[in-house]
Every structure is written in structure tokens, then in C-alpha cells.
PDB file of C-alpha atoms in Angstrom:
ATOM      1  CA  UNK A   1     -13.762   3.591 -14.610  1.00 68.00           C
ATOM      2  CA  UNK A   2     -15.121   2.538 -11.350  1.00 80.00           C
ATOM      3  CA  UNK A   3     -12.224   2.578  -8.465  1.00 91.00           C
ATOM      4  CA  UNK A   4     -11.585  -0.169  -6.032  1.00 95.00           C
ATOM      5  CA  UNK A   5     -14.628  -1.287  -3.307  1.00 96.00           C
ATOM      6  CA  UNK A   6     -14.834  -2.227  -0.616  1.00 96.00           C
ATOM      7  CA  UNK A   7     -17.341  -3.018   1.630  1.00 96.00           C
ATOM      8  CA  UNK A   8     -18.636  -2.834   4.565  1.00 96.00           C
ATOM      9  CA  UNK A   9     -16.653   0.466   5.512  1.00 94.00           C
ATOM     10  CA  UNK A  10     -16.807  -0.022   9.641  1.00 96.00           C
ATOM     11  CA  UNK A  11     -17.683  -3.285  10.825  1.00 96.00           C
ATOM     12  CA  UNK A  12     -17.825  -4.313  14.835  1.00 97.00           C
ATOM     13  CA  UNK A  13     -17.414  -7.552  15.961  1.00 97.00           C
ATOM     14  CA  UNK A  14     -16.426  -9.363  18.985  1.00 97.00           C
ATOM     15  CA  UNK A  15     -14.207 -12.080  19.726  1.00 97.00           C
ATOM     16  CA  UNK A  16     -14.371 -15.296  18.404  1.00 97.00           C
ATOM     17  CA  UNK A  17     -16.703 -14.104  16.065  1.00 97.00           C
ATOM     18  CA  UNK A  18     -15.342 -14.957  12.499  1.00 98.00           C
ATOM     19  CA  UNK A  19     -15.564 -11.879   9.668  1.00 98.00           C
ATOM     20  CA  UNK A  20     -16.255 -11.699   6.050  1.00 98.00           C
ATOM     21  CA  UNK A  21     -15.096  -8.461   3.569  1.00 98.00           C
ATOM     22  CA  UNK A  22     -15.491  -7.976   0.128  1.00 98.00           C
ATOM     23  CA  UNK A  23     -13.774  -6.644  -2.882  1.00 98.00           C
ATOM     24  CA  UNK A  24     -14.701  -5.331  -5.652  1.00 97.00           C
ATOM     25  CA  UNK A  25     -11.269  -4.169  -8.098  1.00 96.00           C
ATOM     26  CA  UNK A  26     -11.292  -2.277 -11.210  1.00 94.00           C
ATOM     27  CA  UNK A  27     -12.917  -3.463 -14.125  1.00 93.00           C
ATOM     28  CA  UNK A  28     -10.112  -5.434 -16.450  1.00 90.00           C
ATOM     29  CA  UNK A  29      -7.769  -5.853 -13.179  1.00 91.00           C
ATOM     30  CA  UNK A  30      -7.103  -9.331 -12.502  1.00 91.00           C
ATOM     31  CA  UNK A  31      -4.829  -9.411  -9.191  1.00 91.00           C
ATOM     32  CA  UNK A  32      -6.577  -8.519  -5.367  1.00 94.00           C
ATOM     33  CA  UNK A  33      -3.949  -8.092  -2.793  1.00 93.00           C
ATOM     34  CA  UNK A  34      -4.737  -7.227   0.713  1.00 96.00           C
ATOM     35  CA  UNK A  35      -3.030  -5.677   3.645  1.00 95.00           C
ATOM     36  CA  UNK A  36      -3.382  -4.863   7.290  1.00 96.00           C
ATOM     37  CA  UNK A  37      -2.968  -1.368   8.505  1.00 93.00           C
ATOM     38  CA  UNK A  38      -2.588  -0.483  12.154  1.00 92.00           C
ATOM     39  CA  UNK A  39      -0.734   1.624  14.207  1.00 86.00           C
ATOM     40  CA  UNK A  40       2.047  -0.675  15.648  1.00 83.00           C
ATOM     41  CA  UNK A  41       2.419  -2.415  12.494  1.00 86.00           C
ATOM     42  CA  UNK A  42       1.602  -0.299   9.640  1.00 87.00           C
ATOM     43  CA  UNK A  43       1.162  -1.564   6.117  1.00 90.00           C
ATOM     44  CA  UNK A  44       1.713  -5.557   6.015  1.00 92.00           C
ATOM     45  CA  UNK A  45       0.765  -7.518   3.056  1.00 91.00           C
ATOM     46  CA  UNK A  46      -1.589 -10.672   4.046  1.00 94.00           C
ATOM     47  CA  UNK A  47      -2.091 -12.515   0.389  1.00 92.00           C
ATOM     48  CA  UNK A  48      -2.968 -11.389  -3.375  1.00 92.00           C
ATOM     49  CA  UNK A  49      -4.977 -13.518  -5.394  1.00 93.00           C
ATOM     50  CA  UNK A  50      -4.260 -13.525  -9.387  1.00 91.00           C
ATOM     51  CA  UNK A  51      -6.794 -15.216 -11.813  1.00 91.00           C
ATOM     52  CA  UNK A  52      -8.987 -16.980  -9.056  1.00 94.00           C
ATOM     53  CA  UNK A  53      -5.460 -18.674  -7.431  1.00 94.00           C
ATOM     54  CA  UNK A  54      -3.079 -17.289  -4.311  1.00 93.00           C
ATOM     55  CA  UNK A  55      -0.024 -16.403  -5.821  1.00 88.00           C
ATOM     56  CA  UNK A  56       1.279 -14.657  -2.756  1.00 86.00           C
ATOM     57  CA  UNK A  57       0.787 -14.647   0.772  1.00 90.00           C
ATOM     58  CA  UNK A  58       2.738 -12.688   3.884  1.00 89.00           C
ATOM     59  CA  UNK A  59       3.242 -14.012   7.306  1.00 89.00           C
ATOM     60  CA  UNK A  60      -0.211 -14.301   9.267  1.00 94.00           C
ATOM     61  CA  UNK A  61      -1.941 -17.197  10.625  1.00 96.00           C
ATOM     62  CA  UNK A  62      -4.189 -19.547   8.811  1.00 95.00           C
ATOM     63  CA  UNK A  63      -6.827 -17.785  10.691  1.00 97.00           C
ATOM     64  CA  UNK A  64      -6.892 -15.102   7.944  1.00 97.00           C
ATOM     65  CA  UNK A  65      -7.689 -16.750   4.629  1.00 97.00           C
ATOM     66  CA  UNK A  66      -9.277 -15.146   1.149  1.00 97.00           C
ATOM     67  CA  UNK A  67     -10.641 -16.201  -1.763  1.00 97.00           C
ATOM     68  CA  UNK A  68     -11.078 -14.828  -5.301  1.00 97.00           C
ATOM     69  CA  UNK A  69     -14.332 -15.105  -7.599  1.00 96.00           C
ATOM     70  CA  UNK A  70     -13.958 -15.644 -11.377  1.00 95.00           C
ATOM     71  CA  UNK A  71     -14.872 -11.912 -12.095  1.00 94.00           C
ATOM     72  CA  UNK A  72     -12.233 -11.144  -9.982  1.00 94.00           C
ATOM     73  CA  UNK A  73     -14.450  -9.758  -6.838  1.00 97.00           C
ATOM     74  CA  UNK A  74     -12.173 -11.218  -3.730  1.00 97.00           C
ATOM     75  CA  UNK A  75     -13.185 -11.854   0.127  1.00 98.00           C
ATOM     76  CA  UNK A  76     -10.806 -11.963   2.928  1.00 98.00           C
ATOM     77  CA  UNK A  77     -11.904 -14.190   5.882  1.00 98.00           C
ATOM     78  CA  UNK A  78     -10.798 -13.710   9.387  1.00 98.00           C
ATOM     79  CA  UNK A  79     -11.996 -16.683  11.841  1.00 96.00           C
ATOM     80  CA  UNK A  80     -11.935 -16.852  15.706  1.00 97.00           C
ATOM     81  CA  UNK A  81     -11.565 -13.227  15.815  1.00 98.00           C
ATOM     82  CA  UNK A  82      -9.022 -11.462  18.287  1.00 97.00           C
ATOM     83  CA  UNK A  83      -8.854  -8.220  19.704  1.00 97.00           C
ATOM     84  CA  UNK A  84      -5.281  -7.170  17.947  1.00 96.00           C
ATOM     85  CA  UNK A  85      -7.384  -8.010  14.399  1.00 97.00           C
ATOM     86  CA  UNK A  86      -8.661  -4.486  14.710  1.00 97.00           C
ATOM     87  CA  UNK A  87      -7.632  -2.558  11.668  1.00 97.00           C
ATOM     88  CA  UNK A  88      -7.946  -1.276   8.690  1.00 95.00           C
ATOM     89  CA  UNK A  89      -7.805  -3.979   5.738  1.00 97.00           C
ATOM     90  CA  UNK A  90      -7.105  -2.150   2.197  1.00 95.00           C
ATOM     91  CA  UNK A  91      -7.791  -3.715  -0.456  1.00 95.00           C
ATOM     92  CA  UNK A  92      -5.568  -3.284  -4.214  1.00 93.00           C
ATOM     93  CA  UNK A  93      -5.620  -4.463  -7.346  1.00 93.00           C
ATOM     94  CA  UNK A  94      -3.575  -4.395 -10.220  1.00 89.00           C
ATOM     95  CA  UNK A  95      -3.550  -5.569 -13.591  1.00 83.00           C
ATOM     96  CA  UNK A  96      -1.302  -8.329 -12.090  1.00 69.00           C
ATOM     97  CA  UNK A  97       1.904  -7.702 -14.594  1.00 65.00           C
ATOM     98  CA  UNK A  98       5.435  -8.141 -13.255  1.00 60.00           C
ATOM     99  CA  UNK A  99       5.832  -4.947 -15.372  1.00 58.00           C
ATOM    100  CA  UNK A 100       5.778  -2.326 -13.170  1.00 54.00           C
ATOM    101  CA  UNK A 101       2.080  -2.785 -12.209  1.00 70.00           C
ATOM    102  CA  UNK A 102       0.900  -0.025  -9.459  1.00 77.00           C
ATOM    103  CA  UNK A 103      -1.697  -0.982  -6.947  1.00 85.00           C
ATOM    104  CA  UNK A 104      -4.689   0.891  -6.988  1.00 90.00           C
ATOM    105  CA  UNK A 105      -6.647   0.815  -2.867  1.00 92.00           C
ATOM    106  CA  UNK A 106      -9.858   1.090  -1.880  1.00 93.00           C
ATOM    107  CA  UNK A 107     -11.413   2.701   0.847  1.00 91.00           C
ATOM    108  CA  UNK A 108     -10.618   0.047   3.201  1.00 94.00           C
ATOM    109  CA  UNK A 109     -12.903  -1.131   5.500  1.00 96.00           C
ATOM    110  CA  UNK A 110     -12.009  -0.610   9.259  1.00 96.00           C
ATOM    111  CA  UNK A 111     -12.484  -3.724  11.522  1.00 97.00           C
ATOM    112  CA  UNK A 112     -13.214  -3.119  15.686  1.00 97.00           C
ATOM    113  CA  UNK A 113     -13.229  -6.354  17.673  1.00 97.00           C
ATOM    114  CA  UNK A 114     -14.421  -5.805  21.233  1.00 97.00           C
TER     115      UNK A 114
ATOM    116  CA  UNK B   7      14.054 -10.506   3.208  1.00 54.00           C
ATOM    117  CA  UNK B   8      13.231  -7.059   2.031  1.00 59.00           C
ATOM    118  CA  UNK B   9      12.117  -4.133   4.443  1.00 88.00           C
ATOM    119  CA  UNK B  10      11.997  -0.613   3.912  1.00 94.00           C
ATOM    120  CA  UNK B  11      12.472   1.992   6.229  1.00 95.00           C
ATOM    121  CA  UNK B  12      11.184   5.181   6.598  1.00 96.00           C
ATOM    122  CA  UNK B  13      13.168   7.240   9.158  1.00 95.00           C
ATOM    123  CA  UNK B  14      10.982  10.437   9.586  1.00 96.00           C
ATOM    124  CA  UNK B  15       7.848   9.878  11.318  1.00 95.00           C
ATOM    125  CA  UNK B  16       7.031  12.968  11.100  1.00 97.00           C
ATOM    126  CA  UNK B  17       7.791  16.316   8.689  1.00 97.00           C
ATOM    127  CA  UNK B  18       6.375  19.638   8.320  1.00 97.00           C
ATOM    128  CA  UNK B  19       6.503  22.200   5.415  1.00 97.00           C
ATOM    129  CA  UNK B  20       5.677  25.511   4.791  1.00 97.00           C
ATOM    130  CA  UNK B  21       3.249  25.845   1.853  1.00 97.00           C
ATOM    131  CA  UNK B  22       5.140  26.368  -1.065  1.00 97.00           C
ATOM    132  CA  UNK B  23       8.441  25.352   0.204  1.00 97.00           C
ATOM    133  CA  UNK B  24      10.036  21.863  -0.685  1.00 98.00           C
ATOM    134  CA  UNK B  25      10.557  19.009   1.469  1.00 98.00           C
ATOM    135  CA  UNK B  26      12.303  15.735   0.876  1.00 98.00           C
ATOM    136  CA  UNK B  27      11.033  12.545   2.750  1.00 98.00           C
ATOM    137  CA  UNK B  28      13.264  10.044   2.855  1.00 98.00           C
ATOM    138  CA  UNK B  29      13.416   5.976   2.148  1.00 98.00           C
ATOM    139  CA  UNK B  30      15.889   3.404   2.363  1.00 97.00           C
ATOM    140  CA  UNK B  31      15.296  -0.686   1.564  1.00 95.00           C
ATOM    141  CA  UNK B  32      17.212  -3.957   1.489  1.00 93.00           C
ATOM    142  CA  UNK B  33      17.036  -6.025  -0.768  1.00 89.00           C
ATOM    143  CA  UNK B  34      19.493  -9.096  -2.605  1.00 88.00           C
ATOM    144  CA  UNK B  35      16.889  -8.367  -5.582  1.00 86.00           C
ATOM    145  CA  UNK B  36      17.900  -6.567  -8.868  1.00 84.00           C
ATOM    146  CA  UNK B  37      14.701  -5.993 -10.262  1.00 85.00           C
ATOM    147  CA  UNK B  38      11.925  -4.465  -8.522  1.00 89.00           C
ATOM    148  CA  UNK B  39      10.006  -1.247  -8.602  1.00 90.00           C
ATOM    149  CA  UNK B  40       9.686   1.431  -5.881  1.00 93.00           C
ATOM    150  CA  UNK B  41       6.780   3.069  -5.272  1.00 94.00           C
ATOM    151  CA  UNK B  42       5.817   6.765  -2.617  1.00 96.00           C
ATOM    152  CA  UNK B  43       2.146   6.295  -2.125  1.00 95.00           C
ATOM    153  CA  UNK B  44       0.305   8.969  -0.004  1.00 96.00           C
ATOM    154  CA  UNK B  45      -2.692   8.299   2.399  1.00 94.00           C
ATOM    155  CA  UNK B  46      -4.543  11.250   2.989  1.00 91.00           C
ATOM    156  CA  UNK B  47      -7.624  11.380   6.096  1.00 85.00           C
ATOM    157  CA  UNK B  48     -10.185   9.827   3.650  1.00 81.00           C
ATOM    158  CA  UNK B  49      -7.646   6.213   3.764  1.00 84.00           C
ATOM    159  CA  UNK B  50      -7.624   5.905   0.590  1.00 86.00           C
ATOM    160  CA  UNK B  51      -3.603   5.129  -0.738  1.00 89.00           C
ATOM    161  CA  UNK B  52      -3.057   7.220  -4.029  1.00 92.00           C
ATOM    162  CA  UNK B  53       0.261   6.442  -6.320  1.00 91.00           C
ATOM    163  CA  UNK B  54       2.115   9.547  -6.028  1.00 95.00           C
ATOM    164  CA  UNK B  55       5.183   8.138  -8.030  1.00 94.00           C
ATOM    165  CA  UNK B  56       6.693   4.859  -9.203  1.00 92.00           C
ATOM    166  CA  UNK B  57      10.456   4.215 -10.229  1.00 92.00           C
ATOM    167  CA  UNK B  58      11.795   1.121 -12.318  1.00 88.00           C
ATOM    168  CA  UNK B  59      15.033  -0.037 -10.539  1.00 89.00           C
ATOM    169  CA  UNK B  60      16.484  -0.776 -13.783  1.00 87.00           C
ATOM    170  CA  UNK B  61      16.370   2.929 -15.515  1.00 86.00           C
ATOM    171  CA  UNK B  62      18.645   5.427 -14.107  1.00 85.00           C
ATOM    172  CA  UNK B  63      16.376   8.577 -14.767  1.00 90.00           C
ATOM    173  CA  UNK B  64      15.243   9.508 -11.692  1.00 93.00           C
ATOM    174  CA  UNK B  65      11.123   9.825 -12.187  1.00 91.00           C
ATOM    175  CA  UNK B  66       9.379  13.113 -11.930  1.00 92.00           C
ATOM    176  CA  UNK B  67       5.210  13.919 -11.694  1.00 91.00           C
ATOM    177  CA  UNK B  68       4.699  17.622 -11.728  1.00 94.00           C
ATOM    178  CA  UNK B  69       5.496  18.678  -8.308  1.00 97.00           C
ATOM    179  CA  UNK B  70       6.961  15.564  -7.436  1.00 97.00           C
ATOM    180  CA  UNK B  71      10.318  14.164  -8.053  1.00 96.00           C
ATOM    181  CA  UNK B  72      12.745  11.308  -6.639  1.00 97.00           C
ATOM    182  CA  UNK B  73      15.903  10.795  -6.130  1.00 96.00           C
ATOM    183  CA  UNK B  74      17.090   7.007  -6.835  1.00 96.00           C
ATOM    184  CA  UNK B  75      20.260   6.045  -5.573  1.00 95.00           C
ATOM    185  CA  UNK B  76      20.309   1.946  -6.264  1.00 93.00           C
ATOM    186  CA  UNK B  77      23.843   1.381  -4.734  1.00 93.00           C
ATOM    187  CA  UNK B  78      22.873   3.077  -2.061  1.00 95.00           C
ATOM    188  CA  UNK B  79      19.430   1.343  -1.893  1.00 95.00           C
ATOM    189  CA  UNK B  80      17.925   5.340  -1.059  1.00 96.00           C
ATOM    190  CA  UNK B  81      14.551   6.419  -3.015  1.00 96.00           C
ATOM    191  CA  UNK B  82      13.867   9.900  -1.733  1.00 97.00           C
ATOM    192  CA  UNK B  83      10.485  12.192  -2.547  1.00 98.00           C
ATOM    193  CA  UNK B  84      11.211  15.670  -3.105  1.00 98.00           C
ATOM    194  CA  UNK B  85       7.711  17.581  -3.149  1.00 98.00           C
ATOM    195  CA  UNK B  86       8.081  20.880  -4.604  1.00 97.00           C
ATOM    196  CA  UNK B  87       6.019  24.017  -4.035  1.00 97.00           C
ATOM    197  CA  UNK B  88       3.923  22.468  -1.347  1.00 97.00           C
ATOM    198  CA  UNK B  89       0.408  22.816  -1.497  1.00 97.00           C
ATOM    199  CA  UNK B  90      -2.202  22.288   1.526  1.00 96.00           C
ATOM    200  CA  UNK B  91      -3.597  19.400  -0.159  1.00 95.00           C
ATOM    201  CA  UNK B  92       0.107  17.319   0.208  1.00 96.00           C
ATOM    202  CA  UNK B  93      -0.693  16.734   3.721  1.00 96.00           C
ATOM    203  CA  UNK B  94      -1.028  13.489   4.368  1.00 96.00           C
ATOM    204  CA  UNK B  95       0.758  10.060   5.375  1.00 96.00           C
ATOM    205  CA  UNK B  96       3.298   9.392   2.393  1.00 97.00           C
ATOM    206  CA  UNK B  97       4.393   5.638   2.348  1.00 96.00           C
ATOM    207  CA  UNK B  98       7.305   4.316   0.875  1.00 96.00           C
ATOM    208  CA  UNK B  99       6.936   0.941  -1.340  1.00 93.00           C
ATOM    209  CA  UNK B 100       8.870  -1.524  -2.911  1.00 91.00           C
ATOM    210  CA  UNK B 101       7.482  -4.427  -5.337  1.00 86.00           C
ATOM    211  CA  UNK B 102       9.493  -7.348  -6.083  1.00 81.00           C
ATOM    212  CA  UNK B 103       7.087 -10.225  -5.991  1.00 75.00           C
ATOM    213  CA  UNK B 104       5.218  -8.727  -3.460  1.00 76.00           C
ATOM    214  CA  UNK B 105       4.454  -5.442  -1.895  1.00 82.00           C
ATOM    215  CA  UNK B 106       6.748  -3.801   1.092  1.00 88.00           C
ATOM    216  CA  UNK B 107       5.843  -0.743   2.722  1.00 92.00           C
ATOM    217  CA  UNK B 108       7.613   1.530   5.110  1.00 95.00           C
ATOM    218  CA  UNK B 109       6.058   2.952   8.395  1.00 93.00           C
ATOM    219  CA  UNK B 110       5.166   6.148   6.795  1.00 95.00           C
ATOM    220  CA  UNK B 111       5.991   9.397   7.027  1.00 97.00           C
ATOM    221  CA  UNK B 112       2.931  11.870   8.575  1.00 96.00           C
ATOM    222  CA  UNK B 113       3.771  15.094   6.657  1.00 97.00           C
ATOM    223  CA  UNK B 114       2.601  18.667   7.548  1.00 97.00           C
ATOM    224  CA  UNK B 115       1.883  21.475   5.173  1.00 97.00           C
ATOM    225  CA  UNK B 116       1.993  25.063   7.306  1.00 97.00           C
ATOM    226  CA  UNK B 117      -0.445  28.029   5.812  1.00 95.00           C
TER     227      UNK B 117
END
């Protein structure tokens, strides 16, 4: 089976610039999640999308929004970009069960605003 | 809310050796799952282990091993006989309805 993509894996942008990423999970999973990684924050969770609907989302502004495609492929959105929006987004996804489901990443794709 | 905290930033071992990292969380949950996931240079997260809060048996993965304590909120990796290839970031997780992660922990693996 085919892991997690994502792409593009290094993207520049500057500010105010708005961004687009994809992702492409595992064949049969139905859940995307994403999450910021940086080095003053680490890991935080931004939203997971489960069967084409947001099921969960964490604490960032409305600037960051995602969306998920009936074959489960998600994008993640960042508008009006700023410079603390460089990271690296991962990407998961899960069968979506309660049950125990482990995330499985991707690559990530690592985001420079300048 | 729940948060879990790693408190080692760093650790180093000497290959072949065993070295616990350690994890605490909060949480007014009583079902959830617990998670060490480890980040080598590539990025890429890979599921070292996973624990159910509700069984007791602490879960083991060849080398790998935890130690659960759910009163005391503690989920501990023990890596046994480290190899080279353990060096990485190891992160700390817990899943209730969504995932939490810890700061990490960068470990070290001396030749």
C-alpha cells in the first residue's frame, strides 16, 4: 500500500500571499488530520476531516481552513500568509475509528514565508 | 484540557544500552489511547508503540516496551538494546477525540 502524500515538499511564499497543500492518505483511510510543527510550538493539531466533513478542529485562526474531497484526498488552505506560518504541516490519516486508530504521516511539506 | 509533557529534551544512549524517555498527561478522560511516535531526519512520524488506557498490560514491540501507570497519568518508553537507527525525535501522544503531542524528546544513540 501506498503511504501518506504530500505535496509540494518545500514551498516559499511571501506574505500575504495565501497557500494551497495537498493530501493524498492511504488507500481505504477515511480521516485527514493535520498539524503544525515548529520549533517553539511543536506538534499542534489544526483540524481532521472524516468522510468529506470537519469533525475536529484545534485552536488557529480562520485564516487556516481545509477541505476534504470525496476520495478522501484533503487540502489545507492558509490565507493572508504571515511570517510565524513557516513550518512544517504533516499530514495523517487514519481509518477514522474511535478504536484505537494510529495515525499514519506523510512527508510533510515545509512552508517558508519571507 | 489535555496536554502532555515531555520533560527530557534531550537523551543520549550508548548503542546497545537501554534508555527510558519519559511522558506524563492530564486528562479528566477515561478512555483514550497513548501513543510514542518517533521522527527521524527524513520528517516522517513512524508509530513506535500504542497503549489502550483501558488494558493494564503494559504494550511491548520488540525492542520497545512501556510502562503505563494510569493513576499516575505516566506512559514511559523503555528502548532496549539501542541501535544507531533509534536516533531520532520520539514524541509522546495521546488520542481522545483528538490528537495531543508532547514537545519531544531529541534522543542520541553513541557508537
Amino acid at each position: 500500500k501506498a503511504g501518506v502524500t504530500q505535496t509540494p515538499r518545500y514551498l516559499i511564499k511571501t506574505r500575504g500571499q495565501q497557500v494551497t497543500l495537498s493530501c493524498s492518505p492511504i488507500s481505504g483511510h477515511r480521516s485527514v488530520s493535520w498539524y503544525q510543527q515548529t520549533p517553539g510550538q511543536g506538534l499542534q493539531f489544526l483540524f481532521e476531516y472524516f468522510s468529506e466533513t470537519q469533525r475536529n478542529k484545534g485552536n488557529f485562526p480562520g485564516r487556516f481552513s481545509g477541505r476534504q474531497f470525496s476520495n478522501s484526498r484533503s487540502e489545507m488552505n492558509v490565507s493572508t500568509l504571515e511570517l510565524g506560518d513557516s513550518a512544517l504541516y504533516l499530514c495523517a490519516s487514519s481509518d477514522g475509528g474511535r478504536d484505537n486508530s494510529p495515525l499514519h504521516f506523510g512527508n510533510g511539506t515545509r512552508l517558508t514565508v519571507t | 484540557a489535555q496536554t502532555v509533557t515531555q520533560s527530557q529534551p534531550e537523551m543520549s544512549v550508548q548503542e546497545a544500552e537501554t534508555v527510558t524517555l519519559s511522558c506524563t498527561y492530564d486528562t479528566s478522560e477515561s478512555d483514550y489511547y497513548l501513543f510514542w511516535y518517533k521522527q527521524p531526519p527524513s520528517r516522517q512520524m513512524i508509530l513506535v508503540i500504542r497503549q489502550e488506557a483501558y488494558k493494564q498490560q503494559n504494550a511491548t514491540e520488540n525492542r520497545f516496551s512501556v510502562n503505563f501507570q494510569k493513576a499516575a497519568k505516566s506512559f514511559s518508553l523503555k528502548i532496549s538494546d539501542s541501535q544507531l537507527g533509534d536516533a531520532a525525535m520520539y514524541f509522546c501522544a495521546y488520542m481522545a477525540w483528538d490528537m495531543r503531542f508532547g514537545a519531544g524528546t531529541r534522543l542520541t544513540v553513541k557508537p
